[in-house]
PDB file of C-alpha atoms in Angstrom:
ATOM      1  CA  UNK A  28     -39.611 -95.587  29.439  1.00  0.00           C
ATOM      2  CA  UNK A  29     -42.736 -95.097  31.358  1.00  0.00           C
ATOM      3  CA  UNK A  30     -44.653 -98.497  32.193  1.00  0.00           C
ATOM      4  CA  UNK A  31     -48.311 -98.153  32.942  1.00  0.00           C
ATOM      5  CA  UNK A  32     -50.847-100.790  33.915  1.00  0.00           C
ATOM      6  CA  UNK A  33     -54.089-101.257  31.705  1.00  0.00           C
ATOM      7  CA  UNK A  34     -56.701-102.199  33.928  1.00  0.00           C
ATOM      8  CA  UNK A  35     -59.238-100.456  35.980  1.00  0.00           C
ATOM      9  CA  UNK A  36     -58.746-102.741  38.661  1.00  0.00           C
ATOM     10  CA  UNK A  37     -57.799-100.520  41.759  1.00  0.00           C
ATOM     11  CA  UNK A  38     -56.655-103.028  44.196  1.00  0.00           C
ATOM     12  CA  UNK A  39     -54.476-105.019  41.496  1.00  0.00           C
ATOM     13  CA  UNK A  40     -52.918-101.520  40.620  1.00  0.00           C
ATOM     14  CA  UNK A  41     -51.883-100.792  44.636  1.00  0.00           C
ATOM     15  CA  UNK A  42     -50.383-103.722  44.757  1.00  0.00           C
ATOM     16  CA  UNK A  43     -48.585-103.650  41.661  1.00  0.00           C
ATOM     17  CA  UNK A  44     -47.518 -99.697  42.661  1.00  0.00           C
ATOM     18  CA  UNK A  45     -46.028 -99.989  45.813  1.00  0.00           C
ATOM     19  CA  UNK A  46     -42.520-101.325  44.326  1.00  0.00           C
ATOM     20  CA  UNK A  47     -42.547 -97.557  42.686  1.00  0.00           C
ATOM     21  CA  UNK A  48     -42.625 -99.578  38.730  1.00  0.00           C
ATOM     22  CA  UNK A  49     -45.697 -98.213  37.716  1.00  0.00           C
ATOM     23  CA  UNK A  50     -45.782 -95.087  36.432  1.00  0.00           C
ATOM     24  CA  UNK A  51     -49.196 -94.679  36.086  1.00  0.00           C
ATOM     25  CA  UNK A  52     -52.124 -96.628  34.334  1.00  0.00           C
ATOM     26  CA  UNK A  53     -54.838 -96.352  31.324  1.00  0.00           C
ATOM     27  CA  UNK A  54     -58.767 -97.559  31.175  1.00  0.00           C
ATOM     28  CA  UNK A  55     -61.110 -97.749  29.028  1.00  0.00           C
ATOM     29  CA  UNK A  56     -64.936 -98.029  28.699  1.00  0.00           C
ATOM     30  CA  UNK A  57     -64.650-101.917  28.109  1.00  0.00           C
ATOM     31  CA  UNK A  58     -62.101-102.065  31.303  1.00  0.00           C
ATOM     32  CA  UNK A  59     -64.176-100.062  33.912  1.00  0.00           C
ATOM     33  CA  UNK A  60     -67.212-101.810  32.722  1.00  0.00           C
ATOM     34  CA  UNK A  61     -65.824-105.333  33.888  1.00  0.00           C
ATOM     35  CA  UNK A  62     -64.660-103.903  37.180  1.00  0.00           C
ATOM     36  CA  UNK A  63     -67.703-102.960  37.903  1.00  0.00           C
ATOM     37  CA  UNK A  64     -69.078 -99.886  40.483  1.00  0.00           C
ATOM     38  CA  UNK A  65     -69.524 -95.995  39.880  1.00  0.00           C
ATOM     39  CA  UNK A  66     -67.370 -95.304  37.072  1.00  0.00           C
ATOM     40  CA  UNK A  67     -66.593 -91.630  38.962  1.00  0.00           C
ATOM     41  CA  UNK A  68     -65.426 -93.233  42.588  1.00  0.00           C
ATOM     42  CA  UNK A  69     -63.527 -96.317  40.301  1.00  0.00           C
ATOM     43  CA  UNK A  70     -61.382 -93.554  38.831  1.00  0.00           C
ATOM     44  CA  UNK A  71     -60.652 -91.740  42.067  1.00  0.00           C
ATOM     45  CA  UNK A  72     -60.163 -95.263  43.922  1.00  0.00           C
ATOM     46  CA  UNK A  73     -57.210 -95.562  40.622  1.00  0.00           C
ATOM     47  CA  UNK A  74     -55.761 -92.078  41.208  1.00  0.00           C
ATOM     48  CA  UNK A  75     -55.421 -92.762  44.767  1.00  0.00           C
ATOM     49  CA  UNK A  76     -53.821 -96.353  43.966  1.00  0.00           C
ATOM     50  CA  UNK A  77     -50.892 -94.608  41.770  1.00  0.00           C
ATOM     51  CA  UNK A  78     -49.055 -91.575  41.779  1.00  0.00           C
ATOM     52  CA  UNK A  79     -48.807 -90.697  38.071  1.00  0.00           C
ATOM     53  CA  UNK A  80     -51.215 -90.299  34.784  1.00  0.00           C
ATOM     54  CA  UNK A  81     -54.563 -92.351  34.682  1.00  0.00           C
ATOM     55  CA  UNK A  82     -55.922 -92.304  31.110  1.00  0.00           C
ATOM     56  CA  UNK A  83     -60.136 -91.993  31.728  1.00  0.00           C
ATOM     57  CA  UNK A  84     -62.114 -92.200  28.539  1.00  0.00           C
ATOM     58  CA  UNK A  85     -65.011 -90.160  27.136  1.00  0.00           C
ATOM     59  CA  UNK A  86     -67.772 -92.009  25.453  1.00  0.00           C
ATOM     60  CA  UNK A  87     -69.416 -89.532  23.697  1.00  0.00           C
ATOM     61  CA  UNK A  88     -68.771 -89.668  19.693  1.00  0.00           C
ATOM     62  CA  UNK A  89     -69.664 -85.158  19.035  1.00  0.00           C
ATOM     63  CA  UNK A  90     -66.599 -82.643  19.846  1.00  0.00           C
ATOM     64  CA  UNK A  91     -68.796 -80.714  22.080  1.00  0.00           C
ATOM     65  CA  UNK A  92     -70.042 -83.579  24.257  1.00  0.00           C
ATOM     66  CA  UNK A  93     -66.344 -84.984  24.148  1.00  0.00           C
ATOM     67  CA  UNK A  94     -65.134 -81.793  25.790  1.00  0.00           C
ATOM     68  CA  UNK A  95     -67.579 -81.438  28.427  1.00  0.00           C
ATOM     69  CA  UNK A  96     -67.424 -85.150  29.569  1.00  0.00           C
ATOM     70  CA  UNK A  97     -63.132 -84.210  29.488  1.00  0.00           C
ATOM     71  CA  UNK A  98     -63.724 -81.306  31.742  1.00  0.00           C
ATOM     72  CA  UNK A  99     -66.209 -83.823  33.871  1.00  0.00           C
ATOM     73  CA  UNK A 100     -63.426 -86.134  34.205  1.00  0.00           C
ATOM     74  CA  UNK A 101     -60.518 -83.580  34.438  1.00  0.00           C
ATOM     75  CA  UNK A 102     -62.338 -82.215  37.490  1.00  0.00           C
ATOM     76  CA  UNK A 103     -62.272 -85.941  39.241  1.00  0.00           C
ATOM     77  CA  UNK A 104     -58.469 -85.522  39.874  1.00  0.00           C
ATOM     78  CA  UNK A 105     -55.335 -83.639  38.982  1.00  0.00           C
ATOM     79  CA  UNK A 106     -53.788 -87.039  37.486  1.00  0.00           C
ATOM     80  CA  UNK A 107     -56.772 -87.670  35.144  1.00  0.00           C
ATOM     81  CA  UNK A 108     -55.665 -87.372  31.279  1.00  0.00           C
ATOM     82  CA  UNK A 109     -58.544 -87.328  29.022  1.00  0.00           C
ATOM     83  CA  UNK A 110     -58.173 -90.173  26.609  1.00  0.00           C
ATOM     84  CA  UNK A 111     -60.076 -89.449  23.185  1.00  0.00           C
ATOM     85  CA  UNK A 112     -60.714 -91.445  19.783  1.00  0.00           C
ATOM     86  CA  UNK A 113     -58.603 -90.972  16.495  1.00  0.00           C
ATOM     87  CA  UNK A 114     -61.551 -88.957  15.415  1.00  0.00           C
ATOM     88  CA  UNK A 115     -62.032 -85.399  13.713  1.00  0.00           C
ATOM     89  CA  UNK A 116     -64.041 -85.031  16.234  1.00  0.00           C
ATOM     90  CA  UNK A 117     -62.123 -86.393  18.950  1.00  0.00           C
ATOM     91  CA  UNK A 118     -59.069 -84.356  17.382  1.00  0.00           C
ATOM     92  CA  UNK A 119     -61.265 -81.082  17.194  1.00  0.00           C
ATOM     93  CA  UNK A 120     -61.822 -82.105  21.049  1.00  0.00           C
ATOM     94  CA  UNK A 121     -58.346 -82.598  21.569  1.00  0.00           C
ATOM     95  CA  UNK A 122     -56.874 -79.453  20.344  1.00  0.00           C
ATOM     96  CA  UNK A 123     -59.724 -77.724  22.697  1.00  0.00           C
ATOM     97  CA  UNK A 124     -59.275 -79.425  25.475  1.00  0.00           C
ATOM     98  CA  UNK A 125     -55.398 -78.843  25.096  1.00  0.00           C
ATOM     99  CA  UNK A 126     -55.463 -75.638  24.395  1.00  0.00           C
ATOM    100  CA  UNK A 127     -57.199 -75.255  27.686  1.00  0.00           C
ATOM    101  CA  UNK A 128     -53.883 -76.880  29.614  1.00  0.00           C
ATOM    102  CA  UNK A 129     -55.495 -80.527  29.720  1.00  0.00           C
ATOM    103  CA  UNK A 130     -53.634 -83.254  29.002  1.00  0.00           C
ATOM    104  CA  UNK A 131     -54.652 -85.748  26.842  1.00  0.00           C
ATOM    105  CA  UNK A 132     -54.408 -89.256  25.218  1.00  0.00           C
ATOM    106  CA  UNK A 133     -55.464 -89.671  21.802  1.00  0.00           C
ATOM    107  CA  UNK A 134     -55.867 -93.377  21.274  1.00  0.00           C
ATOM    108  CA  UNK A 135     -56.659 -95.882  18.499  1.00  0.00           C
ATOM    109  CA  UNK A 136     -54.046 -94.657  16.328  1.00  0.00           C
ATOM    110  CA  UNK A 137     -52.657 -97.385  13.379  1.00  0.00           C
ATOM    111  CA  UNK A 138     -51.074 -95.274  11.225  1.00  0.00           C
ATOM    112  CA  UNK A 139     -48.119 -92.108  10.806  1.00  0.00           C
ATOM    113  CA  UNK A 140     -50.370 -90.198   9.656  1.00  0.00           C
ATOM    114  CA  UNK A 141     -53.328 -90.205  12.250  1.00  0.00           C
ATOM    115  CA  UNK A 142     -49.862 -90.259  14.684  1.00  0.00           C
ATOM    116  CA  UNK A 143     -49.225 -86.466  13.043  1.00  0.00           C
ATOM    117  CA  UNK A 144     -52.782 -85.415  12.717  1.00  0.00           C
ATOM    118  CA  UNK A 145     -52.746 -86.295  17.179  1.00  0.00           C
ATOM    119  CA  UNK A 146     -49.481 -83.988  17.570  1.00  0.00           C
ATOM    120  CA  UNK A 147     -50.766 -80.942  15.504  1.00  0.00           C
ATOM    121  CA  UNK A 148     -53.826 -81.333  17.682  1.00  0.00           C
ATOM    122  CA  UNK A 149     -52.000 -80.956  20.729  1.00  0.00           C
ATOM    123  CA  UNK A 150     -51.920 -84.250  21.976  1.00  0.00           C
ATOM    124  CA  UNK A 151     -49.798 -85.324  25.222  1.00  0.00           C
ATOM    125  CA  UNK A 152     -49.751 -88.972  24.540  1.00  0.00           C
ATOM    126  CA  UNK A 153     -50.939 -91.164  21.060  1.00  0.00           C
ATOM    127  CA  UNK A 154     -51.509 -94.757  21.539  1.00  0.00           C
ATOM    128  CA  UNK A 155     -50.730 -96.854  18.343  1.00  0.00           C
ATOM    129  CA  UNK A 156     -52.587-100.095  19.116  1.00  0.00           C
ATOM    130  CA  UNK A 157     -49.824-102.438  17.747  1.00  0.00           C
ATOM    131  CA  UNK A 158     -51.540-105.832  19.290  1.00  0.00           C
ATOM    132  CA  UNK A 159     -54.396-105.180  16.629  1.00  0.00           C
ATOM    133  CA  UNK A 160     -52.050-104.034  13.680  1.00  0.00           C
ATOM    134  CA  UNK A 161     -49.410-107.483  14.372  1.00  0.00           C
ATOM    135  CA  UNK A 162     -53.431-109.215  14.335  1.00  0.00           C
ATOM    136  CA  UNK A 163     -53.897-108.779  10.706  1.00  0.00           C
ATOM    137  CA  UNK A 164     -50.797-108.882   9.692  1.00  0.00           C
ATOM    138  CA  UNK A 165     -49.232-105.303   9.628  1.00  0.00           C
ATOM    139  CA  UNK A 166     -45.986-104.178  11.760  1.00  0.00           C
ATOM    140  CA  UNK A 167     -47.155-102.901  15.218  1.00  0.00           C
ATOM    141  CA  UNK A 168     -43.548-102.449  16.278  1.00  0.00           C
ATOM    142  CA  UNK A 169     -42.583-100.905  12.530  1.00  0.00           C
ATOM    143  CA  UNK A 170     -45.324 -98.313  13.470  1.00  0.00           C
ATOM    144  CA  UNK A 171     -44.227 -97.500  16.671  1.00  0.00           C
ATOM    145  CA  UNK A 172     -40.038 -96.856  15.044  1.00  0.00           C
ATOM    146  CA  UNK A 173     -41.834 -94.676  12.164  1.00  0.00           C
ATOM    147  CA  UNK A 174     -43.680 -92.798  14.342  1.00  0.00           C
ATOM    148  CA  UNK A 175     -40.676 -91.926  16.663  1.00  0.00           C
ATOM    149  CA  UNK A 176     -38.997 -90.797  13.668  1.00  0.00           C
ATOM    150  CA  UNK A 177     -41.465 -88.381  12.868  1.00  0.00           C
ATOM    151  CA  UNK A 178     -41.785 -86.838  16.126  1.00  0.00           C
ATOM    152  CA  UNK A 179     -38.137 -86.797  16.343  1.00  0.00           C
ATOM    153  CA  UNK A 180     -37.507 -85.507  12.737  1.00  0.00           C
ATOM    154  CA  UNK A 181     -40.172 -82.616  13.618  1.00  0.00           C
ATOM    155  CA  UNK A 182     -39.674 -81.960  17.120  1.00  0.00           C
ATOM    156  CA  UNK A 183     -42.965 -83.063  18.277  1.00  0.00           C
ATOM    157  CA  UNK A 184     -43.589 -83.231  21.899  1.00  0.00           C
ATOM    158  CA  UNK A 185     -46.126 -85.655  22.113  1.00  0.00           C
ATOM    159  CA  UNK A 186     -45.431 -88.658  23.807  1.00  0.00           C
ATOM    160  CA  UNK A 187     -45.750 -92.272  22.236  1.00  0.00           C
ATOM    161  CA  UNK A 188     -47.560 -94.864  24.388  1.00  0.00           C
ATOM    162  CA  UNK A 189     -47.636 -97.898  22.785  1.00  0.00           C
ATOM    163  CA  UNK A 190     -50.853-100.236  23.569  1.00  0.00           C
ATOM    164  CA  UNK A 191     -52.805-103.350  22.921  1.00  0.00           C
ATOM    165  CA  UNK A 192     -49.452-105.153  24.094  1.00  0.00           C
ATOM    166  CA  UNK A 193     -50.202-109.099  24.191  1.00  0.00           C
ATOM    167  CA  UNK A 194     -46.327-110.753  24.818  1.00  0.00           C
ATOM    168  CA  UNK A 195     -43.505-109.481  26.409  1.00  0.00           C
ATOM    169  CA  UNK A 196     -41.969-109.033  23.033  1.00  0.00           C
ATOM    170  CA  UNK A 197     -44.157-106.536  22.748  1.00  0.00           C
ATOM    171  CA  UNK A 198     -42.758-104.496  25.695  1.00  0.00           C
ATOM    172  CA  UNK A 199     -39.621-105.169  24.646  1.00  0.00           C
ATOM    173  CA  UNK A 200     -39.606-104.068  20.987  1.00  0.00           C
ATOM    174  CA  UNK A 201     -41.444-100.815  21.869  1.00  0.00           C
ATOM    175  CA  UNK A 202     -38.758 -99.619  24.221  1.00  0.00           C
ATOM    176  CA  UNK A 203     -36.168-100.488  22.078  1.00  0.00           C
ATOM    177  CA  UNK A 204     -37.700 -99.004  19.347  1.00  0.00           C
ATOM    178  CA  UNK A 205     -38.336 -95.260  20.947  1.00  0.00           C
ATOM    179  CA  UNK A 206     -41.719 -95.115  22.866  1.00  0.00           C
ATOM    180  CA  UNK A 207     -41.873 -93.421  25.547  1.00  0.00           C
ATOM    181  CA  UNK A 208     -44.551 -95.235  27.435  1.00  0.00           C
ATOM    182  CA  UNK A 209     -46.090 -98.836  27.411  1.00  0.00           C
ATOM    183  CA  UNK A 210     -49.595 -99.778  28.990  1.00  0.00           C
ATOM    184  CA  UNK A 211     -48.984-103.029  29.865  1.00  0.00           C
ATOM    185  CA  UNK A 212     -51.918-106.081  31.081  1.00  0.00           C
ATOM    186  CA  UNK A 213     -51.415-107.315  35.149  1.00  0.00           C
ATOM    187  CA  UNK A 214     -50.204-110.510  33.922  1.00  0.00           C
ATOM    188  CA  UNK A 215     -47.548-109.473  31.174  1.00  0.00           C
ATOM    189  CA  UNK A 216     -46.260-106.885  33.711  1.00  0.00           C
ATOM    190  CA  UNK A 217     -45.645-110.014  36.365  1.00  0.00           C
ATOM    191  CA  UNK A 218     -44.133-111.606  34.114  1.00  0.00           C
ATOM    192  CA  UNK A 219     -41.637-109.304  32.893  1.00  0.00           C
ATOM    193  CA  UNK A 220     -39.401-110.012  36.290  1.00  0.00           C
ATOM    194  CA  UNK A 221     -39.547-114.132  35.811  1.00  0.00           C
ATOM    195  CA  UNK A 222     -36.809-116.081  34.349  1.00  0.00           C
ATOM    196  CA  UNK A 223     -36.392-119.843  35.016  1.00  0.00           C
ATOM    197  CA  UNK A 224     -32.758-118.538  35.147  1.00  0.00           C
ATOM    198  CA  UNK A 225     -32.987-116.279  38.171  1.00  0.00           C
ATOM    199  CA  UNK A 226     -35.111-118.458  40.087  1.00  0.00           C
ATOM    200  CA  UNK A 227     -32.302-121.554  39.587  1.00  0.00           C
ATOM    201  CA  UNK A 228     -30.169-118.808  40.241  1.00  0.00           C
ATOM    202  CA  UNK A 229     -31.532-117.937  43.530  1.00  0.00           C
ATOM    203  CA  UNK A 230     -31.860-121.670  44.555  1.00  0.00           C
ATOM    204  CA  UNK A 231     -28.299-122.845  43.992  1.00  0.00           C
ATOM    205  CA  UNK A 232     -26.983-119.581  46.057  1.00  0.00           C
ATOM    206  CA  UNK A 233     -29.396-119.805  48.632  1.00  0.00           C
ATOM    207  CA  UNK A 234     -29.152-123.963  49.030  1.00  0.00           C
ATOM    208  CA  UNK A 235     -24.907-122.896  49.283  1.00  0.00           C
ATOM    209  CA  UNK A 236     -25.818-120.644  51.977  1.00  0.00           C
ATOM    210  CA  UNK A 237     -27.461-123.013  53.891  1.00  0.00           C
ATOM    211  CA  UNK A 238     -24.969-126.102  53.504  1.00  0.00           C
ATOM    212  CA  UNK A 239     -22.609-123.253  55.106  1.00  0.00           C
ATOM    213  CA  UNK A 240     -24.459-123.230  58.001  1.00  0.00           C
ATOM    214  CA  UNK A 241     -25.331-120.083  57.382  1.00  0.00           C
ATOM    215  CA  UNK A 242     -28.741-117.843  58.907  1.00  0.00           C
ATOM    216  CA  UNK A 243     -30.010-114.688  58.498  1.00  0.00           C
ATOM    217  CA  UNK A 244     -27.238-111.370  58.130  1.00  0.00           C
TER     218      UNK A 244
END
């Protein structure tokens, strides 16, 4: 499963790349907003940070405007994938911009059937929020299992990132359940490699060493 980072934090996402986890990483409006600085030269600072897709949003509601603002983006770097509402107008962009040999992210998806509606339209990744569906009390990892059904059952290509993740759980249960990708927050992602275990672990072997006299190999 592919692990991206959700933030538009560029420096956090170097960091975080450099141990070749990431796999690439998704913004939004509300994300490049609170890093602050051009929006353009933020996403080029990201697609420098990280050698894979970075999800860039449009913000314009009309198919027409959505298209040109994808090409806009598309144009910023190979890596960019125009990320679009669950919309018939963001669909109606979709299929365009698709058609065209961009790749895309359809996003704000809660439900199998917007999920279908994104692959007929050509999308290269749908992002079923399932943070906000587990929120009012629907099944954000049920969604994510039905949806690789579908795909599966109709040989979809499209692939299924799975979003608004809040606990590890979350990551968990989505890759175990068939998604292909998770966009993950910094501090869930650093905390997927702690375990009280492995740090006693590392103590008792290393405090063994030691007590054998033992330095560096």
């Amino acid at each position: 499963m592919m692990l991206f980072l959700d933030t538009a934090d560029a420096g956090l996402i170097a960091d975080r790349a450099t141990g070749g986890l990431v796999d690439g990483v998704t913004t939004n409006p509300s994300l490049v907003a609170k890093a602050g600085g051009d929006f353009f030269d933020g996403l080029k600072s990201i697609c420098e940070a990280v050698d894979g897709p970075v999800s860039a949003e449009v913000v314009a509601t009309d198919a027409a405007t959505m298209i040109a603002e994808g090409k806009k983006l598309r144009a910023l770097h190979d890596n960019i994938v125009v990320k679009l509402p669950l919309t018939v107008d963001g669909l109606t962009a979709c299929r365009a911009l698709s058609d065209e040999g961009h790749p895309t992210n359809v996003t704000l998806c809660f439900s199998v059937s917007q999920a279908l509606l994104a692959a007929k339209a050509g999308a290269t990744f749908v992002s079923p929020f399932i943070g906000r569906l587990d929120d009012i009390g629907q099944d954000g990892l049920g969604l994510i299992k039905d949806i690789r059904t579908l795909y599966d059952e109709h040989g979809f290509v499209t692939y299924i990132l799975a979003a608004s993740i809040r606990t590890m759980a979350h990551v968990e249960g989505s890759a175990l359940a068939g998604a292909d990708a998770c966009t993950i927050p910094p501090n869930i992602f650093d905390a997927m490699i702690r375990h009280e275990l492995t740090d006693k672990g590392l103590d008792a072997f290393l405090k063994d060493w030691a007590e054998a006299g033992k330095g560096a190999l």
